[in-house]
Each structure stands twice: as C-alpha cells, then as structure tokens.
mmCIF file of C-alpha atoms in Angstrom:
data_model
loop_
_atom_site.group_PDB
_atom_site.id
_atom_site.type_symbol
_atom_site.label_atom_id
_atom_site.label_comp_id
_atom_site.label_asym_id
_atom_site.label_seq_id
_atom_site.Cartn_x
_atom_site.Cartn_y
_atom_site.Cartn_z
ATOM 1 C CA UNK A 28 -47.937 1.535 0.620
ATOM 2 C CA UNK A 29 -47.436 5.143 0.963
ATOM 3 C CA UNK A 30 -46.437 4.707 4.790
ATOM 4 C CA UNK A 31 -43.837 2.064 3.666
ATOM 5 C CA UNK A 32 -42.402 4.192 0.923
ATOM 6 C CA UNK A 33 -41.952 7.395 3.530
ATOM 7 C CA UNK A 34 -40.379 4.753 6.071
ATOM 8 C CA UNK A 35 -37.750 3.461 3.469
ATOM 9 C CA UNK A 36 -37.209 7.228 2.354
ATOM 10 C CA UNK A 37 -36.221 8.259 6.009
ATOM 11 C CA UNK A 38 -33.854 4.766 6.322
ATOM 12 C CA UNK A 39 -32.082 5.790 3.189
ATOM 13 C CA UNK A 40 -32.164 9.700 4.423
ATOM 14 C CA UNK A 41 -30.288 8.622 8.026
ATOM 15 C CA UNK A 42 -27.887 5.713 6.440
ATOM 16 C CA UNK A 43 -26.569 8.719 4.133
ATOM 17 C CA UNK A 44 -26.808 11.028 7.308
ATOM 18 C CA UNK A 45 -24.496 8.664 9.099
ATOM 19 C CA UNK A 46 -22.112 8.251 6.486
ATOM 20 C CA UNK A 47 -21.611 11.712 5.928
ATOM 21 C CA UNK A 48 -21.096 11.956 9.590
ATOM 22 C CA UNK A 49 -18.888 8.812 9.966
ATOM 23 C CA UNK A 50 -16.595 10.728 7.044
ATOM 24 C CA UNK A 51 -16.205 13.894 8.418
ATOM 25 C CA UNK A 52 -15.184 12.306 11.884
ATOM 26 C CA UNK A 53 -12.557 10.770 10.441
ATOM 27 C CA UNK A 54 -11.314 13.988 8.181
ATOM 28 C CA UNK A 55 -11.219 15.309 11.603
ATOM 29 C CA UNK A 56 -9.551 12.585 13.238
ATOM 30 C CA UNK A 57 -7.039 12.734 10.568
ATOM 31 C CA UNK A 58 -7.128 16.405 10.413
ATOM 32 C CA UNK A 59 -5.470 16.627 13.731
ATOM 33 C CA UNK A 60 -2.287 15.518 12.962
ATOM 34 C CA UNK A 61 -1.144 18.087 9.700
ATOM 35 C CA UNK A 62 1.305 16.036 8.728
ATOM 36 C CA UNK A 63 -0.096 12.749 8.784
ATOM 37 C CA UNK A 64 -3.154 14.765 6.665
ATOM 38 C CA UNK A 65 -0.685 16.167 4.428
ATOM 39 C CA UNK A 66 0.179 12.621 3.728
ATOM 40 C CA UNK A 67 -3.332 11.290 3.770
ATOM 41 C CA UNK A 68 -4.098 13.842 0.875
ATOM 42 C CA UNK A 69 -0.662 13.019 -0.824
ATOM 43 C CA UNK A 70 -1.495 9.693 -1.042
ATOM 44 C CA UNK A 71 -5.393 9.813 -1.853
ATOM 45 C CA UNK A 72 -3.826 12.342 -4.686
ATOM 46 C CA UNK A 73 -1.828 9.586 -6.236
ATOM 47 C CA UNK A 74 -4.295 7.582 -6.160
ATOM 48 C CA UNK A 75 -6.847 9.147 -8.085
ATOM 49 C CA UNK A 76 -3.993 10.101 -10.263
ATOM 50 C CA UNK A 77 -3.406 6.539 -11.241
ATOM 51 C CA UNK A 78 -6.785 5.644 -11.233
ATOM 52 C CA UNK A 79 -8.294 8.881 -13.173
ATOM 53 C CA UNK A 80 -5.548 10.461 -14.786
ATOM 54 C CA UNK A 81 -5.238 8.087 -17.475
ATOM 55 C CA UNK A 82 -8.987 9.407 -18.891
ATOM 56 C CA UNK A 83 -7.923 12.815 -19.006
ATOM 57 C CA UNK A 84 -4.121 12.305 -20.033
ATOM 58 C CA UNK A 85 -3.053 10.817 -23.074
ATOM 59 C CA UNK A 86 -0.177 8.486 -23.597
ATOM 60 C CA UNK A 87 1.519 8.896 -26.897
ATOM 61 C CA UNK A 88 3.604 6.079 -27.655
ATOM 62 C CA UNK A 89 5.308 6.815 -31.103
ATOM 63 C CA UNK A 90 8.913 8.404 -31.515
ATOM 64 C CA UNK A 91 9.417 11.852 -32.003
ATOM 65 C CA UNK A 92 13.413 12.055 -32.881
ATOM 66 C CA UNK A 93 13.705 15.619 -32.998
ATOM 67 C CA UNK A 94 12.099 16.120 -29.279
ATOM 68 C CA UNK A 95 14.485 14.234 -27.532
ATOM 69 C CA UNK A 96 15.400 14.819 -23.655
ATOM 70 C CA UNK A 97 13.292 18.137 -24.225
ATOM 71 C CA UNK A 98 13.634 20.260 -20.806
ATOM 72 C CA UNK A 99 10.201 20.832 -18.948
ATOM 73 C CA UNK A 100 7.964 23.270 -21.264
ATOM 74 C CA UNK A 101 4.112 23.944 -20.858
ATOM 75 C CA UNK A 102 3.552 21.673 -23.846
ATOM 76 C CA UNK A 103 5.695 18.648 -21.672
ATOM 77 C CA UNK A 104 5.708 20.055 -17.775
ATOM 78 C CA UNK A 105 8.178 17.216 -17.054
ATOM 79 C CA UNK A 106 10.009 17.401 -20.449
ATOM 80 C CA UNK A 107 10.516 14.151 -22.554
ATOM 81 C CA UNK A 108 12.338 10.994 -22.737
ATOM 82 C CA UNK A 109 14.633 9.099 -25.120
ATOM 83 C CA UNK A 110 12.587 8.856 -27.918
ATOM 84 C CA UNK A 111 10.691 12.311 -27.404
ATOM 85 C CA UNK A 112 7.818 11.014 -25.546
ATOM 86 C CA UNK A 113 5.901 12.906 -22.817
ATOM 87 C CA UNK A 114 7.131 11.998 -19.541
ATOM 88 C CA UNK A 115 4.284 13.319 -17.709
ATOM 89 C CA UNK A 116 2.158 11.215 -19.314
ATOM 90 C CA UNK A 117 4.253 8.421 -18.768
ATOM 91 C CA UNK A 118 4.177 9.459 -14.887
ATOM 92 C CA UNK A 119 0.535 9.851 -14.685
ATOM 93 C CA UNK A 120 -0.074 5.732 -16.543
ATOM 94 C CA UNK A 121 3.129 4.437 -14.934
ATOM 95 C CA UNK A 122 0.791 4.555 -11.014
ATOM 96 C CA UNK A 123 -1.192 1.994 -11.299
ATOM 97 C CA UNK A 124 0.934 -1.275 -11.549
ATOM 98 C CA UNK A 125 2.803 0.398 -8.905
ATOM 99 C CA UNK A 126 -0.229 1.333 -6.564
ATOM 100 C CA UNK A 127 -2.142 -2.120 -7.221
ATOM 101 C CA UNK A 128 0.978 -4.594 -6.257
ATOM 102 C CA UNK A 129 1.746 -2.384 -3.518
ATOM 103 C CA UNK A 130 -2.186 -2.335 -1.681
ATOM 104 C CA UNK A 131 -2.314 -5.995 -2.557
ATOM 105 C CA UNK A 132 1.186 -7.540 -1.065
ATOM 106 C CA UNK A 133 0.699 -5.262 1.833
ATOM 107 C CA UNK A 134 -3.034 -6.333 2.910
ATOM 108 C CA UNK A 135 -2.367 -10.439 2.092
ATOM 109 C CA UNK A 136 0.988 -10.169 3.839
ATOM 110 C CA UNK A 137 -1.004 -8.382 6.967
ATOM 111 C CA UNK A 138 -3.772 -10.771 6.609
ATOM 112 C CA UNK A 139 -1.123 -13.749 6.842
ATOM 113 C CA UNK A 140 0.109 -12.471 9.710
ATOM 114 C CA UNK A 141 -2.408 -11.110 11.663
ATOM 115 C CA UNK A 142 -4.427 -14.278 11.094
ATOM 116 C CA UNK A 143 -1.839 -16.595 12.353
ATOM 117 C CA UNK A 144 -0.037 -14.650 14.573
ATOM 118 C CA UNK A 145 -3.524 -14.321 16.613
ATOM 119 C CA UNK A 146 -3.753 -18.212 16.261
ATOM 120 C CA UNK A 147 -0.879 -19.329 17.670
ATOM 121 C CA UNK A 148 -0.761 -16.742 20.509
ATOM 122 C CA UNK A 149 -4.628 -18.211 21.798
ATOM 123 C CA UNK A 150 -4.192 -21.460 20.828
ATOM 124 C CA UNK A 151 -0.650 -22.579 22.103
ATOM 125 C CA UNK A 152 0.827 -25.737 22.496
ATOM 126 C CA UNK A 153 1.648 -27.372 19.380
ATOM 127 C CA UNK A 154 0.227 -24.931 16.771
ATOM 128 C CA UNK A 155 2.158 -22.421 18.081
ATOM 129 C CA UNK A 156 5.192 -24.497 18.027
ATOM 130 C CA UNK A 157 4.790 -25.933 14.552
ATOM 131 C CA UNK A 158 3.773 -21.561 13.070
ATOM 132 C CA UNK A 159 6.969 -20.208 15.543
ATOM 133 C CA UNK A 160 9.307 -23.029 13.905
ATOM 134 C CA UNK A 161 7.779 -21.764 10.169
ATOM 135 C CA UNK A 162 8.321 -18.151 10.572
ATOM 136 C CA UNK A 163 11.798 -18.327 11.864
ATOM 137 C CA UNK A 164 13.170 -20.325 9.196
ATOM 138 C CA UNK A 165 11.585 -17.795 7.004
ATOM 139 C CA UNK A 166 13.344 -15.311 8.985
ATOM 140 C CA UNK A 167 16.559 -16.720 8.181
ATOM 141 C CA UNK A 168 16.125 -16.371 4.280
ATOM 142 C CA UNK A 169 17.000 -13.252 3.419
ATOM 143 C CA UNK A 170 13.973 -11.957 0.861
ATOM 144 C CA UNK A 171 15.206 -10.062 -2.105
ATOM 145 C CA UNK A 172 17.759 -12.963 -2.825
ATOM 146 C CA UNK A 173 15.439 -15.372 -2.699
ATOM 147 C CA UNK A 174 13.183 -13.422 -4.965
ATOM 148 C CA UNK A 175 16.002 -13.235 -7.311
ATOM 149 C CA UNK A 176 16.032 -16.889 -7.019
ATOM 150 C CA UNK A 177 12.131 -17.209 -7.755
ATOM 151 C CA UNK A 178 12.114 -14.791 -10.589
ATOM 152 C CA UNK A 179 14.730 -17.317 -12.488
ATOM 153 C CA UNK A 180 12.135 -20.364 -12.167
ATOM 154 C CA UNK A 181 8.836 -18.211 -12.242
ATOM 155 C CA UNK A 182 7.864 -16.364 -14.905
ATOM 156 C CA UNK A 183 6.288 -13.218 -13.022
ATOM 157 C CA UNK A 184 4.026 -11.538 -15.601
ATOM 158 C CA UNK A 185 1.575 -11.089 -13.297
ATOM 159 C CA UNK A 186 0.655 -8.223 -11.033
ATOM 160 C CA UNK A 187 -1.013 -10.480 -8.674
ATOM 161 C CA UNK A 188 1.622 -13.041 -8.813
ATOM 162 C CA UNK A 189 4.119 -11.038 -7.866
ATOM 163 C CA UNK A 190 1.512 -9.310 -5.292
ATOM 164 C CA UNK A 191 1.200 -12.663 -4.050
ATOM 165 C CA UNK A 192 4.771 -14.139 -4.007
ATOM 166 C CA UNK A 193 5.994 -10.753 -2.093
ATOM 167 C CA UNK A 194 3.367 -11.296 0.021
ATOM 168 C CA UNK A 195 3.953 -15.200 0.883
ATOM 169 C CA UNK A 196 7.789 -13.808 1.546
ATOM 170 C CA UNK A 197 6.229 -10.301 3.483
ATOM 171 C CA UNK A 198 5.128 -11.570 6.838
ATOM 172 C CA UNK A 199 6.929 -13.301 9.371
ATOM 173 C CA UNK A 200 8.607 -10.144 11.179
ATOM 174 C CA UNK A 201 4.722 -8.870 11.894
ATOM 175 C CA UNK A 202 3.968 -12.247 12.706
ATOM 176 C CA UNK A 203 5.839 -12.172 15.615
ATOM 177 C CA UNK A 204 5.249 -8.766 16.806
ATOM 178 C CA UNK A 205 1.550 -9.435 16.678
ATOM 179 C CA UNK A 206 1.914 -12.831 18.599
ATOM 180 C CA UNK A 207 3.515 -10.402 21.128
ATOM 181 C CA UNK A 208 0.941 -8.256 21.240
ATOM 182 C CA UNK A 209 -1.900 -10.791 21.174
ATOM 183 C CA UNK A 210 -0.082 -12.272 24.280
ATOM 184 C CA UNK A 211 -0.096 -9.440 26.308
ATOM 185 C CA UNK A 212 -4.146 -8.525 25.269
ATOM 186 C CA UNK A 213 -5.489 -12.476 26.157
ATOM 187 C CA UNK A 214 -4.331 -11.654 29.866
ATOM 188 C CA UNK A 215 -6.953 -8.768 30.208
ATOM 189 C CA UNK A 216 -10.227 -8.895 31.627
ATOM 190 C CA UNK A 217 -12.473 -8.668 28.738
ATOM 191 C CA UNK A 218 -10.663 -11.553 26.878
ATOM 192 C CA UNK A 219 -10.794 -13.628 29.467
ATOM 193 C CA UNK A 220 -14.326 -13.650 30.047
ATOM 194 C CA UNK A 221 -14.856 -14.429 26.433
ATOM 195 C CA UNK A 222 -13.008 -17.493 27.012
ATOM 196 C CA UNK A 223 -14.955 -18.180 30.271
ATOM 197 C CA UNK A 224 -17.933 -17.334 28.211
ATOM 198 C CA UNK A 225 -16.814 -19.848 25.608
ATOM 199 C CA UNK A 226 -18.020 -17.587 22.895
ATOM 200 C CA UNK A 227 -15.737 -19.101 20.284
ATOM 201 C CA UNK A 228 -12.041 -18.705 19.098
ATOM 202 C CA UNK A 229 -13.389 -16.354 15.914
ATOM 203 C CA UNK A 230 -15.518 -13.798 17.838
ATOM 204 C CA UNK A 231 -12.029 -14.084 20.621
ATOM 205 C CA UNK A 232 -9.831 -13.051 17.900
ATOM 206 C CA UNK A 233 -11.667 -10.715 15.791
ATOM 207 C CA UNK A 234 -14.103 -9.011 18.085
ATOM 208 C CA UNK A 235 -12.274 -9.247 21.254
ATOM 209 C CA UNK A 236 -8.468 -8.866 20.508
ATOM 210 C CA UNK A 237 -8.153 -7.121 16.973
ATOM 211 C CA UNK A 238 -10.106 -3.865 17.711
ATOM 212 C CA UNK A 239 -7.526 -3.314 20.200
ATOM 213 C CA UNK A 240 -4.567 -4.021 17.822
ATOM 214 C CA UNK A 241 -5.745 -2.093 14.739
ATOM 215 C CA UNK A 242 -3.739 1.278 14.902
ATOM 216 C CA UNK A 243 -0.659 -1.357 14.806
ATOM 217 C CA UNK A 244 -2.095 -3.386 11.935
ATOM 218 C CA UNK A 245 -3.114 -0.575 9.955
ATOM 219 C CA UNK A 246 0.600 0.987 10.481
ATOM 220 C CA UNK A 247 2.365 -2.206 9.460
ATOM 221 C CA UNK A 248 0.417 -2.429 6.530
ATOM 222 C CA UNK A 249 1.947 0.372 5.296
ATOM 223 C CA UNK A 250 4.995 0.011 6.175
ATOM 224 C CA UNK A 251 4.524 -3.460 4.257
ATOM 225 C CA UNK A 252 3.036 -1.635 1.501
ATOM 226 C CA UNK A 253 6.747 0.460 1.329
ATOM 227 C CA UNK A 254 8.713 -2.702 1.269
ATOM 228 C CA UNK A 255 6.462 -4.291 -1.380
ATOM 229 C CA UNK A 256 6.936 -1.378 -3.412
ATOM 230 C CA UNK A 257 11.165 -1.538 -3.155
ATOM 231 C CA UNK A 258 10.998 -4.810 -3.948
ATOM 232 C CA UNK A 259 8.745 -4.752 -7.169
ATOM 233 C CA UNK A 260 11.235 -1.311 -8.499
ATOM 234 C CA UNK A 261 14.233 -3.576 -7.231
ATOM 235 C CA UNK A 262 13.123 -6.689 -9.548
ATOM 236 C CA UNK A 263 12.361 -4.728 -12.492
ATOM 237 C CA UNK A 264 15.220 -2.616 -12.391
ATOM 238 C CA UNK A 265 17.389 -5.664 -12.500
ATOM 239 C CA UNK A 266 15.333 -7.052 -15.587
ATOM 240 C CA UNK A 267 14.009 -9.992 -13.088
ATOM 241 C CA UNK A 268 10.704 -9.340 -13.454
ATOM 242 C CA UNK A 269 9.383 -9.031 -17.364
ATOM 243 C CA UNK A 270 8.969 -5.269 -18.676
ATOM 244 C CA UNK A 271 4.932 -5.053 -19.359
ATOM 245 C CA UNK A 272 3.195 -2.465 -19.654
ATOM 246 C CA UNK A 273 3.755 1.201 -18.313
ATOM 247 C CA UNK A 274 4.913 2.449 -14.516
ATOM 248 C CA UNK A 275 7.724 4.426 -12.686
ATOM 249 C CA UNK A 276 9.781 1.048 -12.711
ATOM 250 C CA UNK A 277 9.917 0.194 -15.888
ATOM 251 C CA UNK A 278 10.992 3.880 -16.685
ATOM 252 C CA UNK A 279 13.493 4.049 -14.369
ATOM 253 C CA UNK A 280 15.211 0.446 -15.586
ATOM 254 C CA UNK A 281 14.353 2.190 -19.031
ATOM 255 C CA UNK A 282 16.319 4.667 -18.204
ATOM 256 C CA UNK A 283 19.572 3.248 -16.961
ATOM 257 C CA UNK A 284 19.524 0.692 -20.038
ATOM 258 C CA UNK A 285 19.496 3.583 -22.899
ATOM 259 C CA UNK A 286 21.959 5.509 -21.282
ATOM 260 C CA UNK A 287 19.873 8.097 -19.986
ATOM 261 C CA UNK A 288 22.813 9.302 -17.267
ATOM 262 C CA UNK A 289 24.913 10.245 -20.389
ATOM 263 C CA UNK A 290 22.507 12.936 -21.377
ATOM 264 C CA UNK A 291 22.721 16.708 -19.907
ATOM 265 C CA UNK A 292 18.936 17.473 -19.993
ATOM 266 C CA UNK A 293 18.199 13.515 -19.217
ATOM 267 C CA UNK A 294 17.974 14.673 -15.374
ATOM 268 C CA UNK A 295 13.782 15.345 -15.666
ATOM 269 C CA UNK A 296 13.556 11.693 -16.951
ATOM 270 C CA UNK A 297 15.306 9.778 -14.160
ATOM 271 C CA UNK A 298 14.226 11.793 -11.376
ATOM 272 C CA UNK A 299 10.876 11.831 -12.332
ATOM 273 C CA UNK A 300 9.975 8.455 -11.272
ATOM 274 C CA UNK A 301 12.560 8.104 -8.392
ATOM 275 C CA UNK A 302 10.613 11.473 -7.137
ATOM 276 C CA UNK A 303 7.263 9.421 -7.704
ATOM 277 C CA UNK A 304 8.473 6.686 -6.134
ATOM 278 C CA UNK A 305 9.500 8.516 -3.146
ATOM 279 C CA UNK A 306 7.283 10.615 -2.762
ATOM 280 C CA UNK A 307 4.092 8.023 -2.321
ATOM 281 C CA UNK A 308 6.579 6.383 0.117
ATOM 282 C CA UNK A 309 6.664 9.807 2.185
ATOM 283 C CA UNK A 310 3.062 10.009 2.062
ATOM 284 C CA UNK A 311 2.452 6.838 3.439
ATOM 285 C CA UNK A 312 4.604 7.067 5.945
ATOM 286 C CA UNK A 313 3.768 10.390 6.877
ATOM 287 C CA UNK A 314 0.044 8.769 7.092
ATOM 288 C CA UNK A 315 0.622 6.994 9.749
ATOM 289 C CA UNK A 316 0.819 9.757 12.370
ATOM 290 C CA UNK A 317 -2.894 10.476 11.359
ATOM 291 C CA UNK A 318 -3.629 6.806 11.177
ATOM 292 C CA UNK A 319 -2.661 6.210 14.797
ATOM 293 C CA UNK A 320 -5.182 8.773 16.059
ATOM 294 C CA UNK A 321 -8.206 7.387 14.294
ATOM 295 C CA UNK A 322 -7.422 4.194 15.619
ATOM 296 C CA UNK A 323 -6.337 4.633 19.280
ATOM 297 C CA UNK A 324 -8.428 6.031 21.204
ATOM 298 C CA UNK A 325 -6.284 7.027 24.119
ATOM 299 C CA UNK A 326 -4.191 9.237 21.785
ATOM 300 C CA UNK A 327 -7.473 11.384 21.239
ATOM 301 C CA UNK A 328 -9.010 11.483 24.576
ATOM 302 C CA UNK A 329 -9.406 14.828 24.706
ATOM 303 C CA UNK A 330 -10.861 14.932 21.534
#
C-alpha cells in the first residue's frame, strides 16, 4: 500500500513537472517574437479582465444627473457617461459578450472548415464536387447583408446564436485555402503511406495532415475571431441585434443614439470602447507572429 501510494506521488510529481515544462516552452516560444508576446499578454490581459474584473469592479447602474460626461478623475479613470455612470466599469463588464461570441464563431467557423475542407481534398470525386459547389455559392452572398437579412426574421438574443449564425456564414474563404493546402500535403511521403497503410481517413486527416497545417489554422482562427467581432459591433450598432446586457457594443450604439457626439467632454465615452475594441483586435493580430513560431517548426530551427 505504501509502495503504491509513493508510486502515484511520483506520477502526480512528473505530470506537474511536465506541465510546468510544457508552459514555459511555450512562454519561450512565444517570447521570441516581442511583438507577437506583447500581443499574447494584451490579449490574455483582456481576458482575465472580462473574466475577473467584474469580482473586483462594481457596476453601478443608477443615474447620477449632476455627474454627467465627467472628464477622467481618480474616482472615474475613464470619466462617465450620459447619465453619470462609471465608464470604466462599464469597460471592464462590457468584455465578456464581446470575448465569448468572438472565441466561439471563430473556433466553429475553423472547425467547419478545417473539417470539410480536409474531406473533400482526400476524398474527391463527388464529395468534393457537391462541398466546392456549396462554398462558392456561399461565396457569392455577401455576409453582413445577409445578416441584416437574418436579424429581421431571427430574433438573435442569444450569444451563441449569433456565435453560431456568424459562424455558419464565417467559413467558406478558409475552406478553400485549406483544401489547397491539404492538396499539396496528401502528395508527400508520409501521407501516402498512411493511405498505403490503410490506416483510416480519421487518423489521415487528423494525425497525418493537420499537425502540419496548424500554425495556418491557429492564424485563421484569429483572424476569424476579428471578423466575428466587426460583425457582432456592426449588428448592434445598427439596432439589428437586441440591446442585452452590458459590452463595448452596446455602449458605443448607446452612444451615438443619446447624442453623445454633441457633448464636449463626451470624447472619453465613445472612444473608450472603439479603443477596446481595437485594441483586442491589435492584440490578436499582433499574436500571430508568436503563434507562427510555436507552431512551425522550421521558423525555430535554431531554437
């Protein structure tokens, strides 16, 4: 008993040990590129901002009429709105809605299209034409229209529905570069055996051909997580999209509908979400440098 309870102590003791290890590799993988780390810490900031701020920063909701479109004070470090509320406050609540439709569209809409995109390029024939023929007519439809549309007939209340529906209208234009790319990797030496080897179109894709594709899915997913994120401002801005609950968005459209522009020392309140906004958008794309040398090896050969 004793001999099994030291042997389970020294399993835990080198799982932890190669974790710890496994993180600081990829600090330091990041860590080479500054300003891809830059962004990596921007972004992990926001992050647990949204996630954690909230606990520690209250969000007072009532009027106060005779603090209105206050300038920036240690009492309000971003100064206050139109009815005298803390826009900080608002800043620090208003990340999450943003953050969580963002992550979400941009992994299903990856997912869609790495998933099928890999498909068609092994299997061919008429799968591939029947996908091809699918994705180009959604090509043709130009997105934030249609979402327009959408919004009209669906009643998007719903984070995850509108996660979802950007993502359904998110992936055809990686689709295609990934059937590209999946083209080109089949032809190689390693894949091919697999096929002679007839180990099975599931280990093909995902053990064979993604590994070698992921510093280009993990890019795009950004990139999709960017696009997700102009759309969802873009629909609430317009009023598309119902007003619940608290992020940069609904400030912003907030904003513009109580005349905010009108106001001399209104400047802290509209720029203080746009400045969110873009900001996380900087960081993520600024990410990607680091992103790229975790997962490609040739860019960190003489690492």
């Amino acid at each position: 008993m004793a001999q099994t309870t030291v042997m389970e102590h020294h399993t835990f003791r080198d799982a932890v040990s190669n974790f710890i290890h496994s993180i600081m590799t990829f600090l330091g993988l990041m860590a080479r590129n500054r300003v891809g780390f830059v962004g990596f810490l921007v972004v992990i900031g926001f992050i647990l901002l949204a996630l954690i701020g909230p606990y520690f920063v209250p969000l007072d909701t009532s009027t106060h009429v005779s603090q209105i479109y206050q300038p920036p004070s240690w009492k309000h470090p971003l100064g206050t709105d139109h009815q005298g509320r803390d826009i900080w406050a608002q800043i620090v609540h208003g990340g999450k809605d943003i953050l969580y439709v963002a992550f979400l569209a941009g992994f299903l809409s990856t997912l869609i299209a790495v998933t099928f995109g890999s498909l068609t390029a092994i299997v061919g024939g008429v799968v591939d034409s029947i996908i091809m023929t699918i994705t180009d007519i959604v090509l043709t439809i130009p997105q934030f229209p249609l979402l327009a549309v959408l919004a009209g007939f669906v009643r998007l209340n719903s984070l995850t529905l509108l996660a979802l529906l950007l993502a359904v209208l998110n992936w055809p234009t990686l689709l295609r570069a990934v059937r590209s790319q999946v083209l080109s990797l089949k032809e190689r030496d390693y894949v091919e055996a697999a096929v002679a080897l007839d180990m099975g179109l599931r280990h093909i894709i995902f053990s064979e051909i993604l590994p070698n594709m992921m510093s280009y899915i993990i890019i795009s997913m950004t990139l999709a997580m960017t696009g997700a994120i102009y759309a969802q401002v873009g629909l609430i801005f317009l009023g598309l999209v119902p007003m619940s609950g608290q992020n940069w968005a609904v400030m912003i459209q907030l904003a513009w509908v109580r005349g905010a522009i009108f106001f001399k020392d209104s400047i802290y309140y509209i720029m203080s979400p746009v400045l969110a906004i873009a900001f996380f958008q900087l960081a993520l794309v600024s990410m990607t440098r680091s992103l790229e040398e975790v997962f490609n090896p040739r860019l960190r050969a003489g690492f």
